[in-house]
Tab-separated table of N, CA and C in Angstrom:
chain	number	residue	atom	x	y	z
A	1	UNK	N	0.841	-1.180	0.000
A	1	UNK	CA	0.000	0.000	0.000
A	1	UNK	C	0.881	1.236	0.000
A	2	UNK	N	0.379	2.265	-0.569
A	2	UNK	CA	1.126	3.509	-0.698
A	2	UNK	C	0.691	4.508	0.369
A	3	UNK	N	1.460	4.602	1.433
A	3	UNK	CA	1.142	5.535	2.514
A	3	UNK	C	1.215	6.981	2.054
A	4	UNK	N	2.153	7.280	1.139
A	4	UNK	CA	2.277	8.653	0.675
A	4	UNK	C	1.026	9.105	-0.076
A	5	UNK	N	0.358	8.188	-0.745
A	5	UNK	CA	-0.904	8.526	-1.424
A	5	UNK	C	-2.017	8.750	-0.412
A	6	UNK	N	-2.044	7.935	0.630
A	6	UNK	CA	-3.072	8.056	1.652
A	6	UNK	C	-2.931	9.355	2.441
A	7	UNK	N	-1.701	9.673	2.836
A	7	UNK	CA	-1.484	10.842	3.687
A	7	UNK	C	-1.141	12.107	2.908
A	8	UNK	N	-1.017	12.024	1.609
A	8	UNK	CA	-0.813	13.215	0.797
A	8	UNK	C	0.634	13.525	0.468
A	9	UNK	N	1.574	12.991	1.204
A	9	UNK	CA	2.985	13.210	0.879
A	9	UNK	C	3.838	12.143	1.554
A	10	UNK	N	4.971	11.876	0.949
A	10	UNK	CA	5.918	10.899	1.510
A	10	UNK	C	6.500	11.416	2.821
A	11	UNK	N	6.766	12.722	2.895
A	11	UNK	CA	7.324	13.293	4.127
A	11	UNK	C	6.350	13.124	5.289
A	12	UNK	N	5.075	13.364	5.038
A	12	UNK	CA	4.072	13.221	6.097
A	12	UNK	C	3.965	11.764	6.539
A	13	UNK	N	4.001	10.851	5.590
A	13	UNK	CA	3.947	9.417	5.918
A	13	UNK	C	5.169	9.018	6.745
A	14	UNK	N	6.351	9.525	6.377
A	14	UNK	CA	7.564	9.206	7.123
A	14	UNK	C	7.499	9.759	8.548
A	15	UNK	N	6.953	10.951	8.708
A	15	UNK	CA	6.815	11.545	10.039
A	15	UNK	C	5.907	10.672	10.903
A	16	UNK	N	4.792	10.239	10.343
A	16	UNK	CA	3.860	9.398	11.104
A	16	UNK	C	4.472	8.034	11.433
A	17	UNK	N	5.186	7.450	10.478
A	17	UNK	CA	5.865	6.182	10.741
A	17	UNK	C	6.858	6.337	11.885
A	18	UNK	N	7.601	7.423	11.846
A	18	UNK	CA	8.596	7.665	12.892
A	18	UNK	C	7.927	7.788	14.258
A	19	UNK	N	6.847	8.543	14.319
A	19	UNK	CA	6.157	8.740	15.592
A	19	UNK	C	5.515	7.453	16.105
A	20	UNK	N	5.130	6.570	15.210
A	20	UNK	CA	4.502	5.309	15.619
A	20	UNK	C	5.545	4.262	15.998
A	21	UNK	N	6.548	4.057	15.158
A	21	UNK	CA	7.446	2.920	15.332
A	21	UNK	C	8.775	3.248	16.019
A	22	UNK	N	9.123	4.498	16.122
A	22	UNK	CA	10.393	4.819	16.784
A	22	UNK	C	10.155	5.516	18.109
A	23	UNK	N	9.850	6.792	18.078
A	23	UNK	CA	9.613	7.501	19.329
A	23	UNK	C	8.827	8.779	19.082
A	24	UNK	N	8.240	9.265	20.146
A	24	UNK	CA	7.516	10.520	20.108
A	24	UNK	C	8.273	11.540	20.947
A	25	UNK	N	7.820	12.776	20.921
A	25	UNK	CA	8.481	13.819	21.681
A	25	UNK	C	9.743	14.299	21.008
A	26	UNK	N	9.746	14.281	19.705
A	26	UNK	CA	10.924	14.630	18.922
A	26	UNK	C	10.737	16.034	18.338
A	27	UNK	N	11.822	16.734	18.117
A	27	UNK	CA	11.761	18.087	17.556
A	27	UNK	C	11.865	18.031	16.036
A	28	UNK	N	11.568	19.167	15.408
A	28	UNK	CA	11.667	19.249	13.945
A	28	UNK	C	13.120	19.061	13.518
A	29	UNK	N	14.056	19.641	14.262
A	29	UNK	CA	15.489	19.484	13.928
A	29	UNK	C	15.917	18.019	14.038
A	30	UNK	N	15.408	17.315	15.027
A	30	UNK	CA	15.736	15.894	15.164
A	30	UNK	C	15.147	15.099	14.002
A	31	UNK	N	13.919	15.460	13.581
A	31	UNK	CA	13.343	14.817	12.390
A	31	UNK	C	14.254	15.033	11.194
A	32	UNK	N	14.766	16.250	11.066
A	32	UNK	CA	15.625	16.585	9.931
A	32	UNK	C	16.865	15.694	9.899
A	33	UNK	N	17.446	15.422	11.063
A	33	UNK	CA	18.636	14.579	11.092
A	33	UNK	C	18.304	13.094	10.940
A	34	UNK	N	17.111	12.689	11.361
A	34	UNK	CA	16.718	11.279	11.289
A	34	UNK	C	16.129	10.885	9.928
A	35	UNK	N	15.380	11.781	9.339
A	35	UNK	CA	14.718	11.505	8.064
A	35	UNK	C	15.468	12.215	6.937
A	36	UNK	N	15.170	11.874	5.733
A	36	UNK	CA	15.872	12.451	4.579
A	36	UNK	C	15.129	13.651	4.004
A	37	UNK	N	14.577	14.466	4.853
A	37	UNK	CA	13.801	15.614	4.399
A	37	UNK	C	14.407	16.887	4.952
A	38	UNK	N	14.210	17.982	4.244
A	38	UNK	CA	14.731	19.270	4.688
A	38	UNK	C	13.865	19.829	5.814
A	39	UNK	N	14.431	20.768	6.556
A	39	UNK	CA	13.699	21.404	7.648
A	39	UNK	C	12.394	22.040	7.167
A	40	UNK	N	12.405	22.826	6.073
A	40	UNK	CA	11.144	23.435	5.622
A	40	UNK	C	10.072	22.403	5.233
A	41	UNK	N	10.494	21.303	4.616
A	41	UNK	CA	9.531	20.269	4.219
A	41	UNK	C	8.912	19.618	5.455
A	42	UNK	N	9.730	19.320	6.438
A	42	UNK	CA	9.231	18.698	7.671
A	42	UNK	C	8.337	19.671	8.422
A	43	UNK	N	8.773	20.911	8.543
A	43	UNK	CA	7.997	21.932	9.256
A	43	UNK	C	6.625	22.115	8.613
A	44	UNK	N	6.574	22.139	7.287
A	44	UNK	CA	5.301	22.293	6.569
A	44	UNK	C	4.367	21.129	6.881
A	45	UNK	N	4.892	19.910	6.856
A	45	UNK	CA	4.061	18.728	7.120
A	45	UNK	C	3.615	18.677	8.583
A	46	UNK	N	4.500	19.055	9.491
A	46	UNK	CA	4.141	19.092	10.916
A	46	UNK	C	3.017	20.107	11.133
A	47	UNK	N	3.131	21.281	10.495
A	47	UNK	CA	2.085	22.302	10.617
A	47	UNK	C	0.748	21.772	10.100
A	48	UNK	N	0.767	21.064	8.983
A	48	UNK	CA	-0.467	20.497	8.429
A	48	UNK	C	-1.042	19.428	9.357
A	49	UNK	N	-0.186	18.595	9.917
A	49	UNK	CA	-0.647	17.566	10.851
A	49	UNK	C	-1.210	18.198	12.123
A	50	UNK	N	-0.597	19.278	12.569
A	50	UNK	CA	-1.117	19.968	13.753
A	50	UNK	C	-2.478	20.602	13.442
A	51	UNK	N	-2.611	21.237	12.281
A	51	UNK	CA	-3.899	21.831	11.883
A	51	UNK	C	-4.996	20.771	11.788
A	52	UNK	N	-4.618	19.567	11.371
A	52	UNK	CA	-5.590	18.476	11.238
A	52	UNK	C	-5.883	17.801	12.576
A	53	UNK	N	-5.146	18.158	13.620
A	53	UNK	CA	-5.359	17.557	14.933
A	53	UNK	C	-4.729	16.191	15.089
A	54	UNK	N	-3.777	15.866	14.225
A	54	UNK	CA	-3.128	14.557	14.269
A	54	UNK	C	-1.954	14.568	15.245
A	55	UNK	N	-1.249	15.694	15.340
A	55	UNK	CA	-0.134	15.801	16.274
A	55	UNK	C	-0.371	16.958	17.236
A	56	UNK	N	0.218	16.815	18.407
A	56	UNK	CA	0.256	17.883	19.398
A	56	UNK	C	1.712	18.319	19.517
A	57	UNK	N	1.918	19.621	19.680
A	57	UNK	CA	3.272	20.146	19.813
A	57	UNK	C	3.389	20.846	21.155
A	58	UNK	N	4.285	20.336	21.986
A	58	UNK	CA	4.611	21.002	23.244
A	58	UNK	C	5.718	21.994	22.937
A	59	UNK	N	5.397	23.267	23.038
A	59	UNK	CA	6.351	24.309	22.662
A	59	UNK	C	6.983	24.902	23.907
A	60	UNK	N	8.253	24.609	24.103
A	60	UNK	CA	9.042	25.242	25.154
A	60	UNK	C	9.748	26.439	24.536
A	61	UNK	N	10.486	27.160	25.335
A	61	UNK	CA	11.205	28.324	24.818
A	61	UNK	C	12.248	27.924	23.780
A	62	UNK	N	12.916	26.820	24.019
A	62	UNK	CA	14.028	26.436	23.154
A	62	UNK	C	13.720	25.274	22.212
A	63	UNK	N	12.636	24.563	22.449
A	63	UNK	CA	12.457	23.314	21.703
A	63	UNK	C	10.982	22.969	21.575
A	64	UNK	N	10.666	22.323	20.472
A	64	UNK	CA	9.338	21.761	20.272
A	64	UNK	C	9.429	20.256	20.479
A	65	UNK	N	8.415	19.674	21.100
A	65	UNK	CA	8.307	18.220	21.224
A	65	UNK	C	7.011	17.813	20.528
A	66	UNK	N	7.142	16.962	19.525
A	66	UNK	CA	6.004	16.586	18.689
A	66	UNK	C	5.525	15.193	19.081
A	67	UNK	N	4.232	15.076	19.309
A	67	UNK	CA	3.593	13.819	19.711
A	67	UNK	C	2.365	13.581	18.841
A	68	UNK	N	2.061	12.319	18.595
A	68	UNK	CA	0.771	11.994	17.992
A	68	UNK	C	-0.310	12.289	19.019
A	69	UNK	N	-1.441	12.784	18.563
A	69	UNK	CA	-2.564	13.032	19.453
A	69	UNK	C	-2.920	11.724	20.144
A	70	UNK	N	-3.072	11.792	21.458
A	70	UNK	CA	-3.205	10.577	22.277
A	70	UNK	C	-4.336	9.659	21.812
A	71	UNK	N	-5.511	10.201	21.568
A	71	UNK	CA	-6.646	9.349	21.205
A	71	UNK	C	-6.508	8.776	19.797
A	72	UNK	N	-5.684	9.412	18.965
A	72	UNK	CA	-5.524	8.982	17.575
A	72	UNK	C	-4.363	8.011	17.393
A	73	UNK	N	-3.440	7.979	18.356
A	73	UNK	CA	-2.226	7.193	18.236
A	73	UNK	C	-2.511	5.719	17.920
A	74	UNK	N	-3.414	5.104	18.658
A	74	UNK	CA	-3.687	3.680	18.465
A	74	UNK	C	-4.279	3.400	17.077
A	75	UNK	N	-5.121	4.296	16.595
A	75	UNK	CA	-5.712	4.109	15.264
A	75	UNK	C	-4.645	4.186	14.179
A	76	UNK	N	-3.775	5.157	14.296
A	76	UNK	CA	-2.715	5.296	13.295
A	76	UNK	C	-1.754	4.118	13.373
A	77	UNK	N	-1.423	3.681	14.576
A	77	UNK	CA	-0.546	2.520	14.737
A	77	UNK	C	-1.171	1.286	14.100
A	78	UNK	N	-2.442	1.039	14.382
A	78	UNK	CA	-3.115	-0.126	13.799
A	78	UNK	C	-3.155	-0.040	12.281
A	79	UNK	N	-3.375	1.150	11.747
A	79	UNK	CA	-3.373	1.337	10.294
A	79	UNK	C	-1.997	1.036	9.717
A	80	UNK	N	-0.955	1.550	10.355
A	80	UNK	CA	0.416	1.310	9.881
A	80	UNK	C	0.776	-0.180	9.940
A	81	UNK	N	0.414	-0.825	11.031
A	81	UNK	CA	0.708	-2.258	11.174
A	81	UNK	C	-0.060	-3.055	10.124
A	82	UNK	N	-1.313	-2.677	9.874
A	82	UNK	CA	-2.101	-3.359	8.845
A	82	UNK	C	-1.463	-3.182	7.464
A	83	UNK	N	-1.008	-1.968	7.173
A	83	UNK	CA	-0.380	-1.711	5.871
A	83	UNK	C	0.931	-2.484	5.739
A	84	UNK	N	1.689	-2.571	6.822
A	84	UNK	CA	2.916	-3.366	6.822
A	84	UNK	C	2.588	-4.832	6.560
A	85	UNK	N	1.559	-5.326	7.222
A	85	UNK	CA	1.136	-6.711	7.033
A	85	UNK	C	0.720	-6.949	5.576
A	86	UNK	N	-0.010	-6.029	4.990
A	86	UNK	CA	-0.417	-6.154	3.581
A	86	UNK	C	0.791	-6.174	2.657
A	87	UNK	N	1.783	-5.322	2.935
A	87	UNK	CA	2.995	-5.310	2.107
A	87	UNK	C	3.748	-6.629	2.216
A	88	UNK	N	3.812	-7.196	3.421
A	88	UNK	CA	4.483	-8.486	3.593
A	88	UNK	C	3.727	-9.601	2.878
A	89	UNK	N	2.415	-9.607	2.997
A	89	UNK	CA	1.614	-10.638	2.328
A	89	UNK	C	1.788	-10.539	0.812
A	90	UNK	N	1.785	-9.326	0.297
A	90	UNK	CA	1.984	-9.128	-1.148
A	90	UNK	C	3.354	-9.667	-1.566
A	91	UNK	N	4.367	-9.413	-0.754
A	91	UNK	CA	5.703	-9.929	-1.035
A	91	UNK	C	5.709	-11.458	-0.999
A	92	UNK	N	5.112	-12.037	0.037
A	92	UNK	CA	5.082	-13.494	0.175
A	92	UNK	C	4.316	-14.147	-0.969
A	93	UNK	N	3.260	-13.507	-1.436
A	93	UNK	CA	2.493	-14.056	-2.563
A	93	UNK	C	3.343	-14.173	-3.829
A	94	UNK	N	4.334	-13.324	-3.950
A	94	UNK	CA	5.241	-13.397	-5.097
A	94	UNK	C	6.250	-14.527	-4.989
A	95	UNK	N	6.328	-15.162	-3.836
A	95	UNK	CA	7.277	-16.248	-3.596
A	95	UNK	C	6.566	-17.493	-3.085
A	96	UNK	N	5.437	-17.827	-3.686
A	96	UNK	CA	4.637	-18.973	-3.243
A	96	UNK	C	5.407	-20.286	-3.285
A	97	UNK	N	6.311	-20.438	-4.242
A	97	UNK	CA	7.070	-21.681	-4.353
A	97	UNK	C	8.197	-21.762	-3.329
A	98	UNK	N	8.611	-20.639	-2.809
A	98	UNK	CA	9.714	-20.585	-1.858
A	98	UNK	C	9.192	-20.571	-0.419
A	99	UNK	N	8.166	-19.772	-0.163
A	99	UNK	CA	7.629	-19.605	1.184
A	99	UNK	C	6.365	-20.442	1.322
A	100	UNK	N	6.417	-21.442	2.203
A	100	UNK	CA	5.263	-22.316	2.406
A	100	UNK	C	4.206	-21.672	3.301
A	101	UNK	N	4.663	-21.075	4.401
A	101	UNK	CA	3.751	-20.463	5.373
A	101	UNK	C	4.458	-19.308	6.042
A	102	UNK	N	3.684	-18.475	6.674
A	102	UNK	CA	4.239	-17.404	7.492
A	102	UNK	C	3.249	-17.116	8.612
A	103	UNK	N	3.784	-16.649	9.705
A	103	UNK	CA	2.976	-16.358	10.881
A	103	UNK	C	3.359	-14.974	11.391
A	104	UNK	N	2.374	-14.138	11.585
A	104	UNK	CA	2.608	-12.820	12.155
A	104	UNK	C	2.559	-12.934	13.665
A	105	UNK	N	3.462	-12.215	14.325
A	105	UNK	CA	3.580	-12.354	15.770
A	105	UNK	C	3.345	-11.073	16.542
A	106	UNK	N	4.233	-10.821	17.477
A	106	UNK	CA	4.093	-9.768	18.477
A	106	UNK	C	3.784	-8.394	17.885
A	107	UNK	N	4.539	-7.966	16.912
A	107	UNK	CA	4.330	-6.655	16.297
A	107	UNK	C	2.924	-6.518	15.718
A	108	UNK	N	2.350	-7.629	15.313
A	108	UNK	CA	1.036	-7.637	14.663
A	108	UNK	C	-0.092	-7.987	15.628
A	109	UNK	N	0.193	-7.934	16.918
A	109	UNK	CA	-0.837	-8.130	17.929
A	109	UNK	C	-1.091	-9.569	18.331
A	110	UNK	N	-0.223	-10.470	17.958
A	110	UNK	CA	-0.365	-11.877	18.345
A	110	UNK	C	0.440	-12.147	19.605
A	111	UNK	N	0.077	-13.175	20.317
A	111	UNK	CA	0.752	-13.510	21.569
A	111	UNK	C	1.955	-14.414	21.305
A	112	UNK	N	2.922	-13.870	20.594
A	112	UNK	CA	4.171	-14.573	20.311
A	112	UNK	C	5.328	-13.650	20.649
A	113	UNK	N	6.449	-14.216	21.028
A	113	UNK	CA	7.623	-13.402	21.337
A	113	UNK	C	8.360	-12.975	20.078
A	114	UNK	N	8.025	-13.564	18.962
A	114	UNK	CA	8.669	-13.291	17.684
A	114	UNK	C	7.705	-12.455	16.843
A	115	UNK	N	8.243	-11.557	16.026
A	115	UNK	CA	7.398	-10.679	15.215
A	115	UNK	C	6.920	-11.340	13.933
A	116	UNK	N	7.746	-12.201	13.349
A	116	UNK	CA	7.388	-12.845	12.085
A	116	UNK	C	8.121	-14.174	11.985
A	117	UNK	N	7.414	-15.220	11.579
A	117	UNK	CA	8.019	-16.535	11.345
A	117	UNK	C	7.740	-16.905	9.898
A	118	UNK	N	8.794	-17.270	9.178
A	118	UNK	CA	8.681	-17.634	7.767
A	118	UNK	C	9.111	-19.086	7.615
A	119	UNK	N	8.214	-19.910	7.088
A	119	UNK	CA	8.505	-21.324	6.825
A	119	UNK	C	8.789	-21.445	5.327
A	120	UNK	N	9.987	-21.880	5.001
A	120	UNK	CA	10.386	-21.957	3.596
A	120	UNK	C	10.618	-23.400	3.172
A	121	UNK	N	10.495	-23.659	1.885
A	121	UNK	CA	10.678	-25.014	1.355
A	121	UNK	C	12.156	-25.381	1.335
A	122	UNK	N	12.416	-26.657	1.395
A	122	UNK	CA	13.788	-27.160	1.419
A	122	UNK	C	14.557	-26.761	0.162
A	123	UNK	N	13.868	-26.710	-0.952
A	123	UNK	CA	14.534	-26.366	-2.213
A	123	UNK	C	14.919	-24.894	-2.269
A	124	UNK	N	14.407	-24.095	-1.345
A	124	UNK	CA	14.659	-22.656	-1.363
A	124	UNK	C	15.743	-22.226	-0.387
A	125	UNK	N	16.479	-23.178	0.152
A	125	UNK	CA	17.468	-22.850	1.179
A	125	UNK	C	18.500	-21.831	0.691
A	126	UNK	N	18.839	-21.890	-0.594
A	126	UNK	CA	19.832	-20.949	-1.118
A	126	UNK	C	19.250	-19.547	-1.353
A	127	UNK	N	17.923	-19.392	-1.259
A	127	UNK	CA	17.272	-18.093	-1.439
A	127	UNK	C	16.995	-17.380	-0.108
A	128	UNK	N	17.294	-18.021	0.991
A	128	UNK	CA	16.929	-17.484	2.305
A	128	UNK	C	17.599	-16.140	2.572
A	129	UNK	N	18.858	-15.998	2.219
A	129	UNK	CA	19.555	-14.723	2.466
A	129	UNK	C	18.904	-13.584	1.691
A	130	UNK	N	18.500	-13.846	0.461
A	130	UNK	CA	17.824	-12.809	-0.327
A	130	UNK	C	16.465	-12.475	0.285
A	131	UNK	N	15.761	-13.504	0.765
A	131	UNK	CA	14.477	-13.275	1.437
A	131	UNK	C	14.669	-12.404	2.673
A	132	UNK	N	15.696	-12.713	3.457
A	132	UNK	CA	15.971	-11.938	4.671
A	132	UNK	C	16.206	-10.475	4.337
A	133	UNK	N	16.991	-10.211	3.315
A	133	UNK	CA	17.279	-8.831	2.926
A	133	UNK	C	16.028	-8.110	2.456
A	134	UNK	N	15.210	-8.794	1.665
A	134	UNK	CA	13.973	-8.179	1.164
A	134	UNK	C	13.006	-7.868	2.302
A	135	UNK	N	12.852	-8.800	3.220
A	135	UNK	CA	11.943	-8.595	4.353
A	135	UNK	C	12.474	-7.491	5.260
A	136	UNK	N	13.772	-7.477	5.463
A	136	UNK	CA	14.383	-6.406	6.255
A	136	UNK	C	14.117	-5.050	5.611
A	137	UNK	N	14.183	-4.986	4.308
A	137	UNK	CA	13.924	-3.731	3.596
A	137	UNK	C	12.461	-3.292	3.740
A	138	UNK	N	11.551	-4.232	3.732
A	138	UNK	CA	10.133	-3.888	3.931
A	138	UNK	C	9.946	-3.272	5.314
A	139	UNK	N	10.558	-3.852	6.332
A	139	UNK	CA	10.457	-3.287	7.674
A	139	UNK	C	11.133	-1.916	7.745
A	140	UNK	N	12.237	-1.746	7.053
A	140	UNK	CA	12.914	-0.441	7.048
A	140	UNK	C	12.077	0.638	6.386
A	141	UNK	N	11.277	0.267	5.395
A	141	UNK	CA	10.378	1.246	4.770
A	141	UNK	C	9.409	1.830	5.793
A	142	UNK	N	9.125	1.078	6.844
A	142	UNK	CA	8.259	1.545	7.924
A	142	UNK	C	9.074	2.083	9.104
A	143	UNK	N	10.368	2.290	8.873
A	143	UNK	CA	11.291	2.817	9.883
A	143	UNK	C	11.409	1.906	11.096
A	144	UNK	N	11.233	0.608	10.877
A	144	UNK	CA	11.384	-0.387	11.937
A	144	UNK	C	12.738	-1.062	11.727
A	145	UNK	N	13.626	-0.876	12.686
A	145	UNK	CA	14.962	-1.456	12.555
A	145	UNK	C	15.158	-2.687	13.420
A	146	UNK	N	14.436	-2.760	14.524
A	146	UNK	CA	14.593	-3.896	15.432
A	146	UNK	C	13.342	-4.760	15.356
A	147	UNK	N	13.497	-5.892	14.711
A	147	UNK	CA	12.392	-6.818	14.550
A	147	UNK	C	12.954	-8.231	14.648
A	148	UNK	N	12.164	-9.133	15.210
A	148	UNK	CA	12.603	-10.513	15.360
A	148	UNK	C	11.880	-11.356	14.307
A	149	UNK	N	12.655	-11.836	13.334
A	149	UNK	CA	12.115	-12.667	12.253
A	149	UNK	C	12.819	-14.009	12.314
A	150	UNK	N	12.036	-15.063	12.291
A	150	UNK	CA	12.565	-16.423	12.401
A	150	UNK	C	12.294	-17.143	11.084
A	151	UNK	N	13.331	-17.706	10.494
A	151	UNK	CA	13.193	-18.514	9.284
A	151	UNK	C	13.379	-19.967	9.663
A	152	UNK	N	12.453	-20.808	9.184
A	152	UNK	CA	12.498	-22.222	9.532
A	152	UNK	C	12.191	-23.056	8.284
A	153	UNK	N	13.008	-24.060	8.013
A	153	UNK	CA	12.701	-24.943	6.883
A	153	UNK	C	11.419	-25.736	7.162
A	154	UNK	N	10.688	-26.031	6.124
A	154	UNK	CA	9.410	-26.725	6.293
A	154	UNK	C	9.590	-28.113	6.915
A	155	UNK	N	10.700	-28.785	6.627
A	155	UNK	CA	10.945	-30.110	7.213
A	155	UNK	C	11.083	-29.998	8.738
A	156	UNK	N	11.769	-28.973	9.206
A	156	UNK	CA	11.905	-28.780	10.648
A	156	UNK	C	10.549	-28.435	11.274
A	157	UNK	N	9.777	-27.608	10.593
A	157	UNK	CA	8.442	-27.259	11.090
A	157	UNK	C	7.579	-28.511	11.228
A	158	UNK	N	7.579	-29.354	10.186
A	158	UNK	CA	6.790	-30.596	10.219
A	158	UNK	C	7.261	-31.535	11.327
A	159	UNK	N	8.570	-31.651	11.480
A	159	UNK	CA	9.132	-32.511	12.535
A	159	UNK	C	8.710	-32.000	13.912
A	160	UNK	N	8.813	-30.703	14.118
A	160	UNK	CA	8.454	-30.126	15.410
A	160	UNK	C	6.947	-30.230	15.655
A	161	UNK	N	6.166	-30.198	14.609
A	161	UNK	CA	4.714	-30.367	14.746
A	161	UNK	C	4.381	-31.792	15.189
A	162	UNK	N	5.059	-32.761	14.573
A	162	UNK	CA	4.811	-34.170	14.910
A	162	UNK	C	5.143	-34.486	16.370
A	163	UNK	N	6.141	-33.823	16.940
A	163	UNK	CA	6.501	-34.080	18.332
A	163	UNK	C	5.801	-33.096	19.282
A	164	UNK	N	4.845	-32.358	18.767
A	164	UNK	CA	4.041	-31.406	19.548
A	164	UNK	C	4.911	-30.355	20.244
A	165	UNK	N	5.839	-29.801	19.477
A	165	UNK	CA	6.707	-28.750	19.985
A	165	UNK	C	5.874	-27.531	20.386
A	166	UNK	N	6.159	-26.997	21.554
A	166	UNK	CA	5.373	-25.888	22.098
A	166	UNK	C	5.411	-24.659	21.187
A	167	UNK	N	6.574	-24.340	20.636
A	167	UNK	CA	6.708	-23.190	19.757
A	167	UNK	C	5.809	-23.310	18.523
A	168	UNK	N	5.849	-24.450	17.876
A	168	UNK	CA	5.038	-24.670	16.667
A	168	UNK	C	3.553	-24.668	17.010
A	169	UNK	N	3.189	-25.285	18.111
A	169	UNK	CA	1.776	-25.283	18.517
A	169	UNK	C	1.297	-23.864	18.836
A	170	UNK	N	2.157	-23.044	19.444
A	170	UNK	CA	1.805	-21.647	19.696
A	170	UNK	C	1.626	-20.874	18.393
A	171	UNK	N	2.457	-21.181	17.404
A	171	UNK	CA	2.298	-20.549	16.092
A	171	UNK	C	0.933	-20.873	15.499
A	172	UNK	N	0.585	-22.137	15.526
A	172	UNK	CA	-0.698	-22.563	14.958
A	172	UNK	C	-1.866	-21.987	15.730
A	173	UNK	N	-1.728	-21.901	17.035
A	173	UNK	CA	-2.788	-21.308	17.881
A	173	UNK	C	-2.942	-19.820	17.565
A	174	UNK	N	-1.840	-19.144	17.407
A	174	UNK	CA	-1.878	-17.691	17.135
A	174	UNK	C	-2.491	-17.405	15.781
A	175	UNK	N	-2.358	-18.334	14.868
A	175	UNK	CA	-2.924	-18.149	13.525
A	175	UNK	C	-4.450	-18.117	13.581
A	176	UNK	N	-5.034	-18.813	14.546
A	176	UNK	CA	-6.494	-18.888	14.660
A	176	UNK	C	-7.087	-17.718	15.418
A	177	UNK	N	-6.239	-16.939	16.114
A	177	UNK	CA	-6.740	-15.804	16.900
A	177	UNK	C	-7.177	-14.667	16.018
């Protein structure tokens, strides 16, 4: 999904991603150093977000602290997580022969300690490094740098299922939630 189309600009989408997935209470100058946008571009988008009631700005004498509006934060976070999930599913659909199954975890609201589990076919073992890089890039597009992704060959998954491994059973249980 194209967040820049939804929010009207790539800079605005990046600001919202940053506030959701990294931290809040950041200044415009800090945004400038963290994101690839100029101060005027960021300031313009922050002003528009403030006018729309999406962000609150605590203005001290020396510094501004920008926060997502408290009641709106959860809605925007859920929207961002849903869009991330859609982007991952779209990516996985392009690799149906390589990726047998996948399970969304903690980041996606499931009761798992891992954010994403990818079960790949035995014949795709040499493609795993490329898959890791691509998935890492998808998370980076959402400004998420710390994520726990587990890759498991389908033979190991099947073996662990047959012996009623707790981890695999939790994956299957979380899929039904």
